Coordinates of C-alpha atoms in Angstrom, one line a residue:
M1 CA -5.7 -10.7 -39.1
S2 CA -8.9 -12.7 -38.8
N3 CA -12.2 -11.7 -38.3
G4 CA -12.3 -12.9 -34.5
S5 CA -9.1 -11.3 -33.3
A6 CA -10.3 -7.8 -34.9
F7 CA -13.5 -8.0 -33.1
R8 CA -11.3 -8.8 -29.8
T9 CA -9.4 -5.8 -30.4
F10 CA -12.5 -3.8 -30.8
D11 CA -13.7 -5.1 -27.4
R12 CA -10.4 -4.4 -26.0
E13 CA -10.6 -0.9 -27.3
L14 CA -14.3 -0.6 -25.8
H15 CA -13.2 -1.4 -22.2
A16 CA -10.4 0.7 -22.5
A17 CA -12.8 3.5 -23.3
E18 CA -15.4 2.4 -20.4
A19 CA -12.7 2.3 -18.1
H20 CA -11.6 6.4 -18.0
L21 CA -15.2 6.7 -17.4
T22 CA -15.8 3.9 -14.5
A23 CA -12.2 4.8 -13.0
G24 CA -11.1 1.2 -13.7
L25 CA -14.1 -0.6 -12.5
S26 CA -16.2 -3.1 -14.4
P27 CA -19.4 -2.4 -14.8
E28 CA -20.3 -6.1 -14.7
T29 CA -18.5 -6.7 -11.8
L30 CA -20.4 -3.6 -9.9
F31 CA -23.8 -4.7 -11.5
G32 CA -23.8 -8.4 -10.3
A33 CA -22.8 -7.4 -7.1
Y34 CA -25.8 -5.3 -6.2
M35 CA -28.1 -7.8 -7.8
D36 CA -26.7 -10.6 -5.9
W37 CA -27.5 -8.2 -3.0
A38 CA -30.5 -6.6 -3.5
G39 CA -31.9 -10.3 -4.6
H40 CA -31.3 -11.6 -1.5
L41 CA -32.4 -8.8 0.7
I42 CA -35.7 -9.2 -1.3
N43 CA -36.2 -12.4 -0.4
Q44 CA -35.7 -11.9 3.9
P45 CA -38.5 -10.2 4.8
G46 CA -37.6 -10.6 8.2
R47 CA -34.5 -8.6 7.7
R48 CA -36.3 -5.9 6.0
T49 CA -38.3 -5.1 8.3
A50 CA -35.6 -5.3 11.3
L51 CA -34.0 -2.6 8.6
L52 CA -37.3 -0.6 8.7
L53 CA -37.4 -0.6 12.2
D54 CA -34.0 1.0 12.8
F55 CA -34.7 3.4 10.4
L56 CA -37.8 4.7 12.3
Q57 CA -35.9 4.6 15.7
D58 CA -33.2 6.9 14.0
M59 CA -35.7 8.9 12.9
A60 CA -37.4 9.3 15.7
I61 CA -33.7 10.1 18.2
L62 CA -33.2 12.7 15.2
T63 CA -36.5 14.3 15.7
Q64 CA -35.8 14.5 19.3
Q65 CA -32.5 16.4 18.7
A66 CA -34.0 18.2 16.0
M67 CA -36.4 19.7 18.5
G68 CA -33.8 20.5 21.4
V69 CA -34.2 17.3 23.4
T70 CA -30.6 15.8 24.7
T71 CA -30.7 12.2 24.2
A72 CA -28.0 9.8 25.7
N73 CA -27.6 7.6 23.1
A74 CA -25.6 9.9 20.8
L75 CA -23.2 8.1 18.3
Q76 CA -19.1 8.8 18.1
P77 CA -17.4 8.7 15.2
N78 CA -15.1 5.4 13.8
P79 CA -11.6 5.8 15.8
G80 CA -9.4 7.5 13.1
D81 CA -12.5 9.7 11.6
R82 CA -11.2 13.4 12.3
R83 CA -14.1 14.9 9.7
F84 CA -16.1 15.6 13.2
N85 CA -12.9 16.6 15.3
H86 CA -13.8 20.8 15.4
P87 CA -15.5 21.9 18.6
G88 CA -18.7 23.5 16.2
W89 CA -19.6 20.4 15.6
A90 CA -20.9 19.8 19.2
S91 CA -23.2 23.1 19.1
Y92 CA -26.8 22.6 17.4
P93 CA -28.0 22.5 14.9
F94 CA -24.4 21.2 13.5
S95 CA -24.3 18.2 15.9
L96 CA -27.8 17.0 14.5
F97 CA -26.0 17.0 10.9
E98 CA -23.4 14.9 12.6
Q99 CA -25.6 12.7 14.0
A100 CA -27.6 12.5 11.1
F101 CA -24.6 10.8 9.2
L102 CA -23.3 9.1 11.6
R103 CA -26.5 7.0 11.5
A104 CA -26.8 7.1 8.3
E105 CA -23.1 5.5 7.9
R106 CA -24.2 2.9 10.3
W107 CA -27.7 1.8 8.7
W108 CA -25.7 1.5 5.8
S109 CA -23.2 -0.4 7.1
V110 CA -25.8 -3.2 9.0
A111 CA -27.8 -3.0 5.6
T112 CA -25.0 -4.0 3.4
T113 CA -23.3 -6.7 5.8
G114 CA -24.6 -9.9 7.0
I115 CA -27.6 -10.9 4.4
Q116 CA -27.5 -14.4 4.1
G117 CA -26.8 -15.9 0.7
V118 CA -24.6 -12.8 -0.7
S119 CA -21.2 -13.6 -1.5
R120 CA -18.2 -12.4 0.4
S121 CA -16.7 -10.4 -2.3
H122 CA -20.0 -8.8 -3.4
E123 CA -20.7 -8.1 0.0
R124 CA -17.7 -5.8 0.5
M125 CA -17.8 -4.3 -3.0
V126 CA -21.8 -3.0 -2.1
S127 CA -20.7 -2.4 1.6
F128 CA -17.5 -0.3 0.0
T129 CA -20.2 1.5 -2.6
A130 CA -22.2 2.7 0.0
R131 CA -19.5 4.0 1.8
Q132 CA -17.9 5.6 -0.9
L133 CA -21.4 7.2 -1.6
L134 CA -21.7 8.3 2.1
D135 CA -18.2 9.8 2.4
M136 CA -19.1 11.8 -0.5
M137 CA -22.3 13.4 1.3
A138 CA -21.1 14.0 4.6
P139 CA -22.0 17.3 6.1
S140 CA -18.3 18.1 6.6
N141 CA -18.1 18.3 2.4
I142 CA -20.8 20.9 2.4
P143 CA -19.8 24.4 3.4
F144 CA -22.6 26.1 4.7
L145 CA -23.2 22.9 7.0
N146 CA -19.6 22.8 7.8
P147 CA -18.7 25.1 11.3
E148 CA -15.2 25.0 10.5
V149 CA -15.8 26.4 7.2
L150 CA -18.2 28.9 8.6
E151 CA -15.9 30.1 11.4
A152 CA -13.0 30.4 9.1
T153 CA -15.3 32.5 6.3
W154 CA -16.5 34.9 9.4
Q155 CA -13.2 35.3 10.6
S156 CA -11.1 36.0 7.4
E157 CA -14.1 37.5 5.9
G158 CA -14.5 35.0 3.0
R159 CA -10.9 35.5 2.2
N160 CA -10.7 31.3 2.5
L161 CA -13.4 30.7 0.0
L162 CA -11.3 33.2 -2.4
Q163 CA -7.9 31.3 -1.7
G164 CA -9.6 28.0 -2.5
F165 CA -11.2 28.8 -5.3
S166 CA -7.8 30.1 -6.7
K167 CA -6.8 26.4 -5.7
F168 CA -9.6 25.0 -7.5
V169 CA -8.7 27.1 -10.8
E170 CA -5.1 26.2 -10.6
D171 CA -5.7 22.6 -10.5
M172 CA -8.3 22.7 -13.0
T173 CA -6.3 24.4 -15.9
K174 CA -2.9 22.7 -14.9
Q175 CA -2.3 19.8 -16.9
T176 CA -1.5 16.5 -15.0
R177 CA 1.9 16.4 -16.5
E178 CA 2.7 20.0 -14.9
L179 CA 1.3 18.8 -11.4
Q180 CA 3.3 15.9 -11.5
A181 CA 6.8 18.1 -12.0
K182 CA 6.5 20.0 -8.7
L183 CA 7.6 17.5 -6.3
P184 CA 7.9 19.1 -2.8
L185 CA 11.0 17.6 -2.0
R186 CA 12.8 16.2 -4.5
P187 CA 15.1 13.1 -4.6
G188 CA 19.1 13.7 -4.0
R189 CA 18.4 17.3 -2.6
D190 CA 15.4 17.0 0.1
V191 CA 15.1 12.7 0.4
A192 CA 17.3 9.9 -0.9
V193 CA 20.6 11.6 0.2
T194 CA 22.5 8.7 1.9
P195 CA 25.5 9.0 -0.3
G196 CA 26.3 5.8 -2.3
Q197 CA 26.8 4.9 -6.2
V198 CA 24.7 3.4 -8.4
V199 CA 27.2 -0.2 -9.5
L200 CA 24.8 -1.6 -12.0
R201 CA 21.9 -0.9 -14.5
N202 CA 20.2 -3.0 -16.9
G203 CA 17.0 -2.3 -18.8
L204 CA 14.8 -2.9 -15.3
I205 CA 17.0 -2.0 -12.3
E206 CA 19.6 0.5 -10.9
L207 CA 21.9 -1.1 -8.2
I208 CA 22.9 1.2 -5.8
Q209 CA 25.6 0.4 -2.9
Y210 CA 26.0 3.0 0.1
S211 CA 28.8 4.4 1.4
P212 CA 29.9 3.3 5.0
L213 CA 29.8 4.9 7.9
T214 CA 31.2 3.3 10.4
D215 CA 35.0 1.9 10.6
K216 CA 33.9 -1.9 10.3
V217 CA 30.9 -3.6 9.0
Y218 CA 29.3 -7.0 9.1
P219 CA 30.8 -9.2 6.3
E220 CA 27.2 -9.8 5.1
P221 CA 25.9 -7.2 3.0
V222 CA 22.3 -6.2 2.9
L223 CA 20.3 -6.7 -0.1
I224 CA 17.0 -4.3 0.0
V225 CA 14.1 -5.4 -2.8
P226 CA 11.5 -2.5 -2.5
A227 CA 8.2 -2.4 -4.2
W228 CA 8.3 -1.7 -8.0
I229 CA 4.9 0.0 -7.1
M230 CA 6.5 2.7 -5.8
K231 CA 9.8 4.6 -5.9
Y232 CA 12.6 3.1 -3.4
Y233 CA 13.5 6.0 -1.5
I234 CA 10.5 5.0 0.8
L235 CA 13.3 3.0 2.6
D236 CA 15.1 6.6 2.3
L237 CA 13.7 9.8 2.8
Q238 CA 15.6 12.2 5.1
P239 CA 18.2 11.1 7.4
H240 CA 16.4 11.1 10.6
D241 CA 13.7 8.7 8.9
S242 CA 15.8 7.2 6.3
L243 CA 15.6 3.1 7.1
I244 CA 18.7 2.6 5.0
R245 CA 20.9 5.3 6.2
F246 CA 20.3 3.6 9.8
L247 CA 21.0 0.2 9.0
V248 CA 24.6 2.0 7.4
E249 CA 25.3 3.5 10.4
Q250 CA 24.8 0.1 12.4
G251 CA 27.7 -1.6 10.4
Y252 CA 26.1 -2.7 7.6
T253 CA 27.0 -2.8 4.0
V254 CA 24.2 -2.1 2.2
F255 CA 22.6 -2.6 -1.3
C256 CA 18.9 -1.4 -2.4
I257 CA 17.3 -2.2 -5.7
S258 CA 16.0 1.3 -7.7
W259 CA 13.1 0.1 -10.4
L260 CA 12.7 1.2 -13.8
N261 CA 9.2 3.4 -14.0
P262 CA 8.0 1.6 -16.9
S263 CA 6.7 3.0 -20.4
R264 CA 5.1 0.8 -23.3
K265 CA 8.4 0.0 -24.1
Q266 CA 8.6 -2.9 -21.1
R267 CA 4.7 -3.7 -21.7
E268 CA 5.8 -7.5 -22.3
V269 CA 8.0 -7.5 -19.8
H270 CA 7.2 -10.6 -17.2
L271 CA 7.0 -11.0 -13.6
D272 CA 9.4 -13.8 -14.0
D273 CA 12.0 -10.8 -15.1
Y274 CA 11.6 -8.8 -12.0
R275 CA 12.9 -11.8 -10.3
K276 CA 15.9 -12.7 -12.7
Q277 CA 16.7 -9.4 -14.1
G278 CA 16.0 -7.7 -10.8
V279 CA 16.8 -9.9 -7.6
M280 CA 19.0 -12.5 -9.0
T281 CA 21.1 -10.1 -11.0
A282 CA 21.7 -8.5 -7.8
I283 CA 22.9 -10.7 -5.8
D284 CA 25.3 -12.0 -8.2
A285 CA 26.4 -8.5 -8.6
I286 CA 26.8 -8.3 -4.7
A287 CA 28.8 -11.4 -4.4
A288 CA 31.0 -10.5 -7.4
I289 CA 31.5 -6.5 -5.2
T290 CA 31.8 -7.4 -1.9
K291 CA 33.0 -11.4 -2.3
A292 CA 30.6 -12.5 0.1
R293 CA 29.5 -15.7 0.7
K294 CA 26.1 -14.6 2.1
I295 CA 23.9 -11.7 1.9
H296 CA 21.0 -10.6 4.4
A297 CA 18.1 -10.1 1.6
V298 CA 14.9 -7.5 2.4
G299 CA 12.3 -7.4 1.3
Y300 CA 9.2 -4.2 1.4
C301 CA 5.3 -5.0 0.4
L302 CA 5.5 -6.1 -3.2
G303 CA 9.2 -6.7 -3.2
G304 CA 9.2 -8.8 -0.4
T305 CA 6.5 -11.3 -2.3
L306 CA 9.4 -11.3 -5.0
L307 CA 11.7 -11.9 -2.6
S308 CA 10.0 -14.7 -1.1
I309 CA 9.6 -16.3 -4.7
T310 CA 13.5 -15.9 -5.5
A311 CA 14.8 -17.3 -1.9
A312 CA 12.1 -20.2 -2.6
A313 CA 13.7 -20.8 -5.8
M314 CA 17.0 -20.7 -5.0
A315 CA 16.2 -22.9 -2.1
R316 CA 15.0 -25.8 -4.8
E317 CA 18.2 -25.3 -6.8
H318 CA 20.6 -25.4 -3.7
D319 CA 21.7 -21.7 -4.3
E320 CA 22.7 -21.1 -0.3
R321 CA 24.0 -17.6 -0.9
L322 CA 21.5 -15.9 1.5
A323 CA 22.1 -15.7 5.2
S324 CA 18.7 -14.5 6.4
L325 CA 15.4 -13.3 4.8
T326 CA 13.3 -10.1 6.1
L327 CA 10.0 -9.3 5.1
L328 CA 8.3 -5.7 5.6
A329 CA 4.3 -5.9 5.1
A330 CA 4.8 -8.2 2.6
Q331 CA 2.0 -11.4 1.7
T332 CA 2.7 -14.5 0.5
D333 CA -0.8 -15.8 1.3
F334 CA -3.2 -13.8 -0.5
T335 CA -6.7 -15.4 0.9
E336 CA -7.2 -12.3 3.5
A337 CA -5.3 -9.4 1.4
G338 CA -7.3 -6.9 2.8
E339 CA -9.6 -4.0 1.0
L340 CA -7.9 -4.1 -2.4
Q341 CA -9.6 -7.4 -2.8
L342 CA -12.8 -5.5 -3.4
F343 CA -11.0 -5.0 -7.0
I344 CA -10.3 -8.4 -8.1
N345 CA -12.3 -11.2 -9.1
E346 CA -12.5 -12.3 -12.9
A347 CA -14.7 -9.9 -14.4
Q348 CA -12.7 -7.0 -13.0
L349 CA -9.1 -8.6 -14.0
A350 CA -10.4 -9.4 -17.2
F351 CA -11.8 -5.5 -17.5
L352 CA -8.3 -4.5 -16.1
D353 CA -6.2 -6.4 -18.8
D354 CA -7.8 -4.3 -21.7
L355 CA -7.2 -1.4 -19.6
M356 CA -3.5 -1.9 -19.7
W357 CA -3.7 -4.0 -22.9
K358 CA -4.5 -0.2 -24.6
S359 CA -1.6 1.8 -22.8
G360 CA 1.0 -1.2 -22.2
Y361 CA 0.8 -0.1 -18.4
L362 CA -1.3 0.4 -15.6
D363 CA -1.0 4.0 -15.0
A364 CA 0.2 5.5 -11.8
S365 CA -2.9 7.5 -11.3
Q366 CA -5.3 4.7 -11.2
M367 CA -3.5 2.8 -8.9
A368 CA -3.3 6.0 -6.5
G369 CA -6.9 6.8 -7.0
A370 CA -7.6 3.0 -6.0
F371 CA -5.6 3.6 -3.0
Q372 CA -7.1 6.9 -2.1
M373 CA -10.6 5.0 -2.3
L374 CA -9.7 2.6 0.5
R375 CA -9.6 6.0 2.7
S376 CA -11.4 8.6 1.0
A377 CA -12.7 10.4 3.6
D378 CA -8.8 11.6 4.8
L379 CA -7.1 11.6 1.7
I380 CA -9.8 12.9 -0.8
W381 CA -12.6 14.6 0.6
S382 CA -10.7 16.2 4.2
R383 CA -8.5 17.6 1.6
M384 CA -11.1 19.1 -0.7
V385 CA -12.1 21.0 2.5
R386 CA -9.0 22.0 3.6
R387 CA -8.2 23.2 0.3
Y388 CA -11.0 24.5 -1.3
Y389 CA -13.0 25.6 1.6
L390 CA -10.9 26.7 4.3
G391 CA -7.8 27.5 1.4
V392 CA -5.0 25.6 3.6
E393 CA -2.3 24.6 1.8
D394 CA -1.2 21.3 3.8
E395 CA 2.7 21.3 4.8
P396 CA 4.4 19.2 2.7
N397 CA 6.4 16.6 4.3
D398 CA 9.1 13.6 3.2
L399 CA 6.1 11.0 3.4
T400 CA 3.3 12.7 1.3
S401 CA 6.1 14.3 -1.6
W402 CA 7.1 10.5 -1.9
N403 CA 3.4 9.8 -1.9
M404 CA 3.2 11.8 -5.3
D405 CA 6.1 10.2 -7.2
A406 CA 4.4 7.5 -8.1
T407 CA 4.8 4.7 -10.6
R408 CA 3.3 2.7 -13.2
M409 CA 2.9 -1.1 -13.9
P410 CA 4.0 -3.1 -17.1
Y411 CA 1.0 -4.5 -18.8
R412 CA 2.0 -8.4 -19.0
M413 CA 3.4 -8.3 -15.3
H414 CA 1.0 -6.4 -13.4
S415 CA -1.5 -8.6 -15.2
E416 CA 0.3 -12.3 -14.3
Y417 CA 1.0 -10.4 -10.5
L418 CA -3.1 -9.9 -9.8
W419 CA -4.1 -13.3 -11.5
H420 CA -1.5 -15.0 -9.9
M421 CA -1.3 -13.9 -6.4
F422 CA -4.6 -12.4 -5.3
Q423 CA -7.2 -14.3 -8.1
N424 CA -5.4 -17.8 -7.8
N425 CA -3.5 -17.6 -4.5
N426 CA -0.4 -19.5 -6.5
L427 CA 1.9 -19.2 -4.4
A428 CA 0.8 -20.3 -1.0
M429 CA -1.0 -23.2 -2.8
G430 CA 2.7 -24.2 -4.9
R431 CA 1.6 -23.4 -7.9
F432 CA 3.7 -20.3 -8.9
P433 CA 6.0 -21.0 -11.5
A434 CA 9.8 -19.4 -11.3
D435 CA 12.0 -20.7 -14.3
G436 CA 8.7 -22.6 -15.5
K437 CA 9.0 -24.7 -12.1
P438 CA 7.1 -24.3 -9.3
V439 CA 8.2 -23.1 -6.3
S440 CA 7.3 -23.8 -2.7
L441 CA 7.9 -21.2 0.5
S442 CA 8.4 -24.4 2.6
D443 CA 11.4 -25.1 1.2
I444 CA 13.2 -22.2 2.3
D445 CA 15.6 -22.8 5.1
L446 CA 16.8 -19.1 6.4
P447 CA 16.2 -17.5 9.4
L448 CA 13.1 -15.3 8.9
F449 CA 12.4 -11.6 10.5
V450 CA 8.8 -10.9 9.2
V451 CA 6.8 -7.7 9.9
G452 CA 3.2 -6.6 9.8
T453 CA 1.9 -3.5 10.5
E454 CA -1.5 -3.1 13.0
R455 CA -3.7 -0.5 10.9
D456 CA -2.9 -1.7 7.2
H457 CA -5.0 -1.6 4.2
I458 CA -2.7 -3.0 1.6
A459 CA -1.2 -6.0 3.7
P460 CA -3.2 -6.5 6.2
W461 CA -0.8 -8.1 9.2
R462 CA -3.3 -11.6 9.9
S463 CA -2.4 -11.9 5.9
V464 CA 1.3 -11.3 6.9
Y465 CA 1.3 -13.4 9.7
K466 CA 0.3 -16.6 6.9
L467 CA 3.4 -17.2 6.2
H468 CA 3.8 -19.3 9.8
L469 CA 1.3 -21.8 7.8
L470 CA 3.6 -22.1 4.9
N471 CA 7.2 -22.5 6.5
P472 CA 7.9 -24.5 9.3
G473 CA 11.4 -22.4 10.1
S474 CA 12.8 -20.2 12.5
L475 CA 10.5 -17.1 12.3
T476 CA 10.7 -13.7 14.1
F477 CA 7.1 -11.9 14.1
A478 CA 7.2 -8.1 14.4
L479 CA 3.5 -6.2 14.8
A480 CA 4.5 -2.5 14.4
S481 CA 1.9 0.4 15.6
G482 CA 1.3 2.4 12.1
G483 CA -0.1 1.6 8.6
H484 CA 1.8 0.2 5.6
N485 CA 4.0 2.8 5.0
S486 CA 4.2 4.8 8.4
G487 CA 4.6 1.3 10.4
I488 CA 8.0 0.5 8.4
V489 CA 9.0 3.8 8.3
S490 CA 9.1 3.8 12.2
E491 CA 12.5 5.5 13.1
P492 CA 14.0 5.2 16.7
G493 CA 12.6 8.7 19.1
R494 CA 9.6 9.3 17.1
A495 CA 6.7 9.5 19.6
N496 CA 3.8 7.4 20.2
R497 CA 5.3 4.3 18.5
S498 CA 5.3 0.5 19.9
Y499 CA 5.4 -3.0 18.7
K500 CA 4.9 -6.5 19.6
I501 CA 7.5 -9.3 19.0
L502 CA 7.5 -13.5 19.2
E503 CA 10.0 -15.5 17.9
R504 CA 8.2 -19.1 16.6
K505 CA 11.4 -21.8 16.7
K506 CA 12.0 -23.8 14.4
G507 CA 9.6 -26.9 14.1
A508 CA 7.5 -25.6 17.1
K509 CA 3.7 -26.0 16.8
Y510 CA 1.3 -23.2 15.2
R511 CA 0.0 -20.6 17.3
G512 CA -2.8 -18.3 15.8
P513 CA -2.4 -14.4 15.1
D514 CA -5.5 -13.6 17.8
E515 CA -3.5 -16.1 20.5
W516 CA 0.0 -14.5 19.2
L517 CA -1.3 -11.0 19.9
R518 CA -3.0 -11.6 23.4
V519 CA 0.5 -13.4 24.0
A520 CA 2.9 -11.0 22.5
K521 CA 3.9 -8.3 25.1
P522 CA 3.8 -4.4 23.9
R523 CA 7.1 -2.6 23.9
E524 CA 7.7 1.2 23.4
G525 CA 9.8 2.7 20.6
S526 CA 10.9 1.4 17.2
W527 CA 11.4 -2.0 15.9
W528 CA 14.6 -1.2 13.9
P529 CA 17.0 -1.5 16.4
E530 CA 15.5 -4.7 17.6
W531 CA 15.5 -5.8 13.5
T532 CA 19.5 -4.5 13.6
R533 CA 20.4 -6.7 17.0
W534 CA 18.5 -9.9 15.3
L535 CA 20.7 -9.1 11.8
G536 CA 23.8 -9.1 14.0
A537 CA 23.3 -12.6 15.4
C538 CA 22.7 -14.1 12.1
S539 CA 26.0 -12.0 10.9
S540 CA 29.8 -12.6 11.4
A541 CA 32.1 -10.8 13.0
P542 CA 33.0 -7.4 11.4
K543 CA 35.6 -6.5 9.2
S544 CA 37.1 -3.7 7.0
P545 CA 34.5 -2.8 4.5
P546 CA 34.6 -3.4 0.9
H547 CA 35.2 -1.0 -1.7
I548 CA 32.1 1.1 -4.0
G549 CA 31.8 -1.2 -7.1
D550 CA 34.3 -3.5 -8.7
E551 CA 35.8 -2.1 -12.1
E552 CA 37.5 -6.0 -12.8
A553 CA 34.3 -7.3 -11.9
G554 CA 32.4 -5.8 -14.3
Y555 CA 30.5 -3.3 -11.4
P556 CA 32.0 -0.3 -11.7
P557 CA 30.5 2.9 -10.6
L558 CA 28.3 4.7 -12.6
C559 CA 26.6 7.6 -10.9
A560 CA 26.1 9.1 -7.3
A561 CA 23.0 7.5 -5.6
P562 CA 20.2 8.1 -6.4
G563 CA 21.0 7.5 -9.6
T564 CA 19.0 8.1 -12.8
Y565 CA 16.2 5.6 -12.8
V566 CA 14.2 7.4 -9.7
M567 CA 14.1 10.2 -11.5
R568 CA 11.9 9.2 -14.4
R569 CA 8.1 10.1 -13.7

């Protein structure tokens, strides 16, 4: 080993150790962002004066409230902020604590945004970290300032605090591995129970073929490509909210990829390996098993991004085995990729590369922590209050249990994904290589059904909508109520569900997202039936279902669904 290599290894070891202390965030990135913000704010005395006047005005109003004077300009929490829902917050002095926090929250939002000259990425990072610190110090997190905690303590004679302390000790003494071992709902028993068989297993995927539930099925099977960042059964939870079961009940032969949860052994697996050993291998198997000429392809989240790459590469090679393409909360242009962009720049990605190089993968807890930070008020602090101060155990449901069942990311693949997509936007720019040659999404000549969700922090719907700019073909876009997961897992019959939908004909003029939002009319209920009607219109007349697997073709049934890969943690 040369001296340069040895010292490079030392640097990577150092960065990996630092990452454990900084939650994976690059110290240089944070320092640079704050210097950019502070430097420009210092050089804007007019802006500082305006902030000072805002601060003094807030102090005057709070002083009046402290003296018992009712003011008409009380602030309201942001929509979706449930921290102050308890009626006790309307009573003095708790109302004063709430208003002081809300005014601090507003003041810091103004102070960290709109500073002329600060780069957009630095502004987002400074605003985000300020919000994290404020969320940590919210009065709802302090037991003697929270009327709900005080009420529970009075009514239970302090038993809530004893129960909460017991839960705290339990959480602190258990090892991570022991905590992960306890899923409230187990795959194959409580969730992921749609009957089927694993018909293919390689070093990256298991392919599940689901048993038919109708006498006749459409000749074109459906391949579902889930994200490898999550276990596939987000789409096969319990029977009442399983998208996979719903498809099977509508007369479709459904196949689904179950990705391997990687270890250090897979550290050098490439993103293109996921396309070739994952999606293309599944397509080959489905064609051999069903003898179908055409296949409906469906991709969710990162699986949809990978599927769009696959479809573009197939179009380039004149492979015409796809009948349609459905993308669920999947981005193809990453210029507006939501709050995850907070963690994406060259310094941050270099730091993250060293962290993954050390372990061979990105640990599931680090990815889960990043997602939790995006909504820390709900996913961290409010849960802490309920568990440790109120002594309340959240009732597990299928979605929360699945959320605990996280996966890892191979070092090489995840690095390529972040650099190619988030940092350089290579797919949208026509620079992303498949088999060493760039692909273009404009080559895809298939009916497209694209779903975005209204409150998506991971794949914002306006980002998903950008496929209108990248492909001129027939594209039906649906906007579902809910977030990244709840908007997709939106079964018929669930209350308070709605969606909007419009079709863009092939070759039609572009309509921007704001105009689309004005023109599309809201519809009550689930978007699932609308989608299966669209799939039906892209399909041939139903016929008898195919066999499960095909031993002669080299795809014998290996084991019952949900298979073995989904069990690896």
